Tab-separated table of C-alpha atoms and ligand atoms in Angstrom:
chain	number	residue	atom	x	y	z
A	1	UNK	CA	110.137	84.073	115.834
A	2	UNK	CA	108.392	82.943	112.916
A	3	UNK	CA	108.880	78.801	111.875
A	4	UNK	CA	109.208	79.897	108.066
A	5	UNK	CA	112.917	81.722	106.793
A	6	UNK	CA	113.523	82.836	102.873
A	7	UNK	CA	115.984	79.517	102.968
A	8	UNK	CA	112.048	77.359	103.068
A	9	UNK	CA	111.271	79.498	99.659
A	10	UNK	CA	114.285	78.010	98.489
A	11	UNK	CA	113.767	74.538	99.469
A	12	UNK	CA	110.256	74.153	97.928
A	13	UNK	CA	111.370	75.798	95.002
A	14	UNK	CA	114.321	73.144	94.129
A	15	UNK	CA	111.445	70.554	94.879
A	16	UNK	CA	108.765	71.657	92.065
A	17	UNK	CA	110.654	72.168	88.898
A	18	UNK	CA	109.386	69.651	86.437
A	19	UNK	CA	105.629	70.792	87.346
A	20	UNK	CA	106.321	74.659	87.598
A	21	UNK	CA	108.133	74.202	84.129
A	22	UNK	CA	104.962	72.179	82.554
A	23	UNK	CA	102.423	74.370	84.466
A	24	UNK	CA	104.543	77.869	82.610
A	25	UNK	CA	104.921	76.071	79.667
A	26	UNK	CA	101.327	74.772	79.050
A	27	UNK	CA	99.037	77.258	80.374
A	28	UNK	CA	98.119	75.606	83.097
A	29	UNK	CA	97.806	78.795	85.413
A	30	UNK	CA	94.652	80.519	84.434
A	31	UNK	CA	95.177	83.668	85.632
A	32	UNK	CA	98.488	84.107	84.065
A	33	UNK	CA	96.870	83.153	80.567
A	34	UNK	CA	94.227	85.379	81.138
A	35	UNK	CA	95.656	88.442	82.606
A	36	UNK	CA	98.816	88.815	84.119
A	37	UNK	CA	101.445	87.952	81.707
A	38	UNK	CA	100.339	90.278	79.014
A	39	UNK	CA	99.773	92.569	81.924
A	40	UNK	CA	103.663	92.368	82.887
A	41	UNK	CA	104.832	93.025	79.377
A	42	UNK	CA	103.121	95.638	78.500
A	43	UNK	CA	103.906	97.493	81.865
A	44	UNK	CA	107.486	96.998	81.000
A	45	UNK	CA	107.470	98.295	77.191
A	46	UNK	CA	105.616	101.237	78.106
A	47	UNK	CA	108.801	101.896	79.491
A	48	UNK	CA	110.737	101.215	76.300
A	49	UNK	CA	113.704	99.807	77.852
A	50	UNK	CA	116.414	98.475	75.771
A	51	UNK	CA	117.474	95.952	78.564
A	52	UNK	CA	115.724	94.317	81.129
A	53	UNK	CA	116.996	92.350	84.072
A	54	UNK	CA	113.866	89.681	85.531
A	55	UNK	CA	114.689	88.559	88.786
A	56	UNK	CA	113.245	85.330	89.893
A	57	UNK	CA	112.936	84.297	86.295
A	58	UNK	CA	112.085	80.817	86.428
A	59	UNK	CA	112.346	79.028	83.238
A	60	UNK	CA	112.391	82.074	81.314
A	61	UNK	CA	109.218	82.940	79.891
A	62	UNK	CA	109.262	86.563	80.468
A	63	UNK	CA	112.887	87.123	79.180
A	64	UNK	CA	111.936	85.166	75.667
A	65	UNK	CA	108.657	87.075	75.462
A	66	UNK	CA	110.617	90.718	75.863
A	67	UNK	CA	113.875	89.407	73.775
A	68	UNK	CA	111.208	88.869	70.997
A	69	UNK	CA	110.137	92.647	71.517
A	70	UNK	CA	113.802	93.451	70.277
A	71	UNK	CA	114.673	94.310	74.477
A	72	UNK	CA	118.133	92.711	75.527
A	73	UNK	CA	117.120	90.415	78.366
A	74	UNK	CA	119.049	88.735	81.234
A	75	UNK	CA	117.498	86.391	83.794
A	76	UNK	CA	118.790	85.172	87.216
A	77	UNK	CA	117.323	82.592	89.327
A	78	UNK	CA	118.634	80.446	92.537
A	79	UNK	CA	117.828	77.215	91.359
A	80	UNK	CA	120.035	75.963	88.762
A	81	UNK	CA	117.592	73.551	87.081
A	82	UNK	CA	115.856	76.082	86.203
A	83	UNK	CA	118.686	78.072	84.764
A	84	UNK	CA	119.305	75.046	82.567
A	85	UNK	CA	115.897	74.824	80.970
A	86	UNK	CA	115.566	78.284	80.340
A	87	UNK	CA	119.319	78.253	78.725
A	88	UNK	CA	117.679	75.630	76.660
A	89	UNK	CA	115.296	77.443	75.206
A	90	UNK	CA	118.011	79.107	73.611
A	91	UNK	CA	116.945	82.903	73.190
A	92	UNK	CA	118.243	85.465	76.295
A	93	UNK	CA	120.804	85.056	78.779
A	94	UNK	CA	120.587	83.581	82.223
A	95	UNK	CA	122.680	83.011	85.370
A	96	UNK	CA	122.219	80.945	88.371
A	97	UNK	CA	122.220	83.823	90.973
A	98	UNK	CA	120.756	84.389	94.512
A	99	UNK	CA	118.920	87.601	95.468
A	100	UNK	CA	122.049	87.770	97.955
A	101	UNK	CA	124.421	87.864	95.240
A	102	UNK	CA	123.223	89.559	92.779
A	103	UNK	CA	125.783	92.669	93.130
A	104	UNK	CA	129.016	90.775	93.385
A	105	UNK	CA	127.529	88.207	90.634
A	106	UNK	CA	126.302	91.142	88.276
A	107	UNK	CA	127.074	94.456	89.440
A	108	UNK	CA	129.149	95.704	87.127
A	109	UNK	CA	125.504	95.126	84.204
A	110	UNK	CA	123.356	98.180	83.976
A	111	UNK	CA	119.482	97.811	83.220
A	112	UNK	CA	117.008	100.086	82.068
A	113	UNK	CA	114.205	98.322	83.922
A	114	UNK	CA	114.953	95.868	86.724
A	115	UNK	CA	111.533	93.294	86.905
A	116	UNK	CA	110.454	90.945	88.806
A	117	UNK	CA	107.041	88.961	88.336
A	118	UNK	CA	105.415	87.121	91.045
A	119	UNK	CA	109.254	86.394	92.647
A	120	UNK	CA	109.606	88.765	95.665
A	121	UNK	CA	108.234	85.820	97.929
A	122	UNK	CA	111.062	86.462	101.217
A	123	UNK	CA	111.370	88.646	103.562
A	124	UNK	CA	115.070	89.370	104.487
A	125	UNK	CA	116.250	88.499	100.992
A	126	UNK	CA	113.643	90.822	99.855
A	127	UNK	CA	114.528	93.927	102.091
A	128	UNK	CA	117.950	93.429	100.995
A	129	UNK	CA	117.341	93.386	97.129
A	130	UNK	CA	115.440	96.470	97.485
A	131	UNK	CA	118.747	98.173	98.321
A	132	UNK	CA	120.832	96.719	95.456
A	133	UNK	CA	118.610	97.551	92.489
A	134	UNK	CA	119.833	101.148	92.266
A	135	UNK	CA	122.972	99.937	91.431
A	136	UNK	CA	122.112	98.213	88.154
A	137	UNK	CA	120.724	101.350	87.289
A	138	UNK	CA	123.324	104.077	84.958
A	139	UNK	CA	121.222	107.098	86.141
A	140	UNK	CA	117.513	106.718	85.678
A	141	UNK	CA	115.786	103.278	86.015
A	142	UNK	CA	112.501	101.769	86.903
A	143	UNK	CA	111.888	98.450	89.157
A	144	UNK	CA	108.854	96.772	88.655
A	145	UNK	CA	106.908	94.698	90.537
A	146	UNK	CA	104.149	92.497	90.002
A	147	UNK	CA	102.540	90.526	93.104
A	148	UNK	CA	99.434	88.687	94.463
A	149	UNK	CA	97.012	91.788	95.343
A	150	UNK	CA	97.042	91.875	99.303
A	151	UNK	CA	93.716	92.893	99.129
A	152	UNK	CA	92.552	89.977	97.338
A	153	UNK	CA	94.617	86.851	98.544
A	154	UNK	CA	94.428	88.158	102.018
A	155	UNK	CA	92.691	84.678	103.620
A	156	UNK	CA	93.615	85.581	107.398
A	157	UNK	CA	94.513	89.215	108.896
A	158	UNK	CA	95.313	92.245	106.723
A	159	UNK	CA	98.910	92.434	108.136
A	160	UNK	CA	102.308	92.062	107.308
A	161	UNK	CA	103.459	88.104	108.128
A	162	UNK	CA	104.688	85.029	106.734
A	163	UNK	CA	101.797	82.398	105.303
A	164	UNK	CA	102.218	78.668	104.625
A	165	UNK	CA	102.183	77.804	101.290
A	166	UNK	CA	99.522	76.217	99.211
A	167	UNK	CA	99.493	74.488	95.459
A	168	UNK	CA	95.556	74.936	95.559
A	169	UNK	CA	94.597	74.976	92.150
A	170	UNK	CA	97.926	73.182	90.743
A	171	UNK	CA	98.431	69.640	89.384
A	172	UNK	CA	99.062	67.179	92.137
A	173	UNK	CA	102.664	66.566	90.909
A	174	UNK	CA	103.640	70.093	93.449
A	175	UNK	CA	104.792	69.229	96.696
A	176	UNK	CA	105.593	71.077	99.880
A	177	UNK	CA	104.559	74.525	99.033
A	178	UNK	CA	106.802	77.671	99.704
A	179	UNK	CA	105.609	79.785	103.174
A	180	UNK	CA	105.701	83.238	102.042
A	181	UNK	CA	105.930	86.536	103.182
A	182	UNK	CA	102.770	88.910	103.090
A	183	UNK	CA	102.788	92.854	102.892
A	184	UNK	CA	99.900	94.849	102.749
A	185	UNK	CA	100.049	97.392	99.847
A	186	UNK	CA	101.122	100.064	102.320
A	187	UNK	CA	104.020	98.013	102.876
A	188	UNK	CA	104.897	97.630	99.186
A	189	UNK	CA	104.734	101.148	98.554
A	190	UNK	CA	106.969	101.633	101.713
A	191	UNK	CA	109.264	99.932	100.431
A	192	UNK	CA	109.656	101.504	97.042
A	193	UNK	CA	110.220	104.994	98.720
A	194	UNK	CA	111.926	104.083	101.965
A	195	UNK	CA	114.538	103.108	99.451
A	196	UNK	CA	114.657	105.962	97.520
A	197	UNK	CA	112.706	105.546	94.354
A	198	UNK	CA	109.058	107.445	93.503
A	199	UNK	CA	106.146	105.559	92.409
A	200	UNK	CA	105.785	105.886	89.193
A	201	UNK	CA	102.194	104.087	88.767
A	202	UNK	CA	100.315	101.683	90.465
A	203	UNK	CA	98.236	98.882	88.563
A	204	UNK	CA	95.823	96.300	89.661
A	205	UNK	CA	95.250	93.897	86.240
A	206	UNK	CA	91.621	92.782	86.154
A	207	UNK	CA	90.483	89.012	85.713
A	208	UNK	CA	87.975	89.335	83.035
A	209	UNK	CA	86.068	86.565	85.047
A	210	UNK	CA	85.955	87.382	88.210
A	211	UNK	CA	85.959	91.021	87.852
A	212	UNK	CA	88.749	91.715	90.424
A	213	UNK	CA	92.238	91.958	90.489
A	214	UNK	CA	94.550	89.032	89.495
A	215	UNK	CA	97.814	91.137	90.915
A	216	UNK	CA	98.932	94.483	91.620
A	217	UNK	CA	102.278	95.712	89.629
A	218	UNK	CA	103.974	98.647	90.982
A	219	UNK	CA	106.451	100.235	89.408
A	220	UNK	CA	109.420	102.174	91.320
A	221	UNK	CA	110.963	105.113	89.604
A	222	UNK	CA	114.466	105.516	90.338
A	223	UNK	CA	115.401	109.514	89.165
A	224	UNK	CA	119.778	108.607	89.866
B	1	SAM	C1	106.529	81.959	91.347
B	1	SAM	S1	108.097	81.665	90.603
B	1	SAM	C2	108.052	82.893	89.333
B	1	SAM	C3	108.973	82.575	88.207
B	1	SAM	C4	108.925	83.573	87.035
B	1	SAM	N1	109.186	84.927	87.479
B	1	SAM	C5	107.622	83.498	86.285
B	1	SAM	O1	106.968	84.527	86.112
B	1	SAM	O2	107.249	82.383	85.869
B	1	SAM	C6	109.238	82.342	91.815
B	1	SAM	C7	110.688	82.247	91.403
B	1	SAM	O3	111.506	82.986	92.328
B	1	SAM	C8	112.731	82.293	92.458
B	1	SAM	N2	113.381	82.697	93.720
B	1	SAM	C9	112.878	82.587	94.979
B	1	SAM	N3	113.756	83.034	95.891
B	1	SAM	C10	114.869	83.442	95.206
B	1	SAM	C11	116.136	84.002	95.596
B	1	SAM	N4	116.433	84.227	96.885
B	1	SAM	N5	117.019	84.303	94.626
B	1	SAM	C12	116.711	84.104	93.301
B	1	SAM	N6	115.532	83.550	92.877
B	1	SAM	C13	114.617	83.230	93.819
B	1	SAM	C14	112.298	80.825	92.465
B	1	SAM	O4	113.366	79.947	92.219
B	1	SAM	C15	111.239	80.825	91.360
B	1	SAM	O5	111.789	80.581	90.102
């Protein structure tokens, strides 16, 4: 039995707010300015999707960036707080919903692309939500996933397992970091077609300074 459960994601979450807002906010994440946010977008409006649902949205960065692409954008997130910033903001909609009720919450919404950017962090809750995102589709639908690259954030063993947390690199106002759950890339494709959908493409965004990758996206094809 491991000592870390998805309900410790949730914990350090509610606990770093205020930073995670001002690190979004301000550019404080290199790699994000650099690379991976553009990345995400234009992933998703290669798609052309006239509504998007980002799961794990945070304070809403990634719903205000495709609402001002003309896409109809809902986020969802477990921690209210930051549900009420993004709400601020004042451009999208967002709801304060778990991973574990996201169908009785929202079911009845359909989506063109389901996304979710660096927010599949569980393991349970993730297993589970990999099950339910067929449902917000009408017919055909695409679920896309952006990540840390296993191959290059894998510090100890190349195998599936939970990891302590770490705020290496962030302002000293973070506390407690989440644990989180690893998967090889094997695993994430697994999981795309153990559940039914094909993968459509697999990318791995380059940091222009580094040379390697800064994530992996993968996008799920669901065919109805
Ligand atoms: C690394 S942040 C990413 C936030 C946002 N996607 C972004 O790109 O800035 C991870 C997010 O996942 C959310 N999250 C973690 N577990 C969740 C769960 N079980 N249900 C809903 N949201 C969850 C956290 O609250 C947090 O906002």
């Amino acid at each position: 039995m491991s000592k870390y459960s998805d309900q410790d994601i949730i914990h350090s979450w509610k606990k770093n707010v205020a930073p995670w807002v001002k690190a979004v906010r301000e550019g404080e994440i290199a790699s994000r300015r650099l690379v991976t946010n553009q990345a995400i977008v234009e992933v998703i409006l290669q798609h052309q999707p006239k509504s998007v649902l980002d799961l794990g949205c945070g304070e809403g960065w990634l719903v205000r960036e495709l609402e001002q692409s003309g896409v109809t954008s809902w986020g969802v997130d477990v921690i209210p707080e930051f549900i009420a910033v993004a709400q601020q903001a004042g451009i999208g909609r967002f709801a304060n919903i778990a991973y574990e009720n996201l169908i009785p919450a929202l079911g009845h919404e359909k989506f063109d692309v389901v996304v979710s950017n660096f927010s599949l962090l569980g393991k349970e809750s993730v297993d589970h939500l990999f099950q339910q995102i067929p449902l917000f589709f009408e017919a055909k639908g695409y679920f896309i996933v952006q990540t840390l690259h296993p191959k290059f954030c894998a510090e100890e063993k190349y195998e599936n397992g939970w990891r302590a947390g770490s705020w290496k690199g962030f302002s000293e106002k973070f506390c407690d970091p989440a644990p989180w759950y690893f998967r090889t890339l094997a695993t994430w494709k697994t999981l795309f077609l153990e559940h039914g959908f094909a993968i459509d493409k697999i990318r791995e965004p380059l940091n222009p300074q580094t040379q390697k990758p800064a994530s992996v996206i993968l996008v799920g094809e669901w065919l109805g």
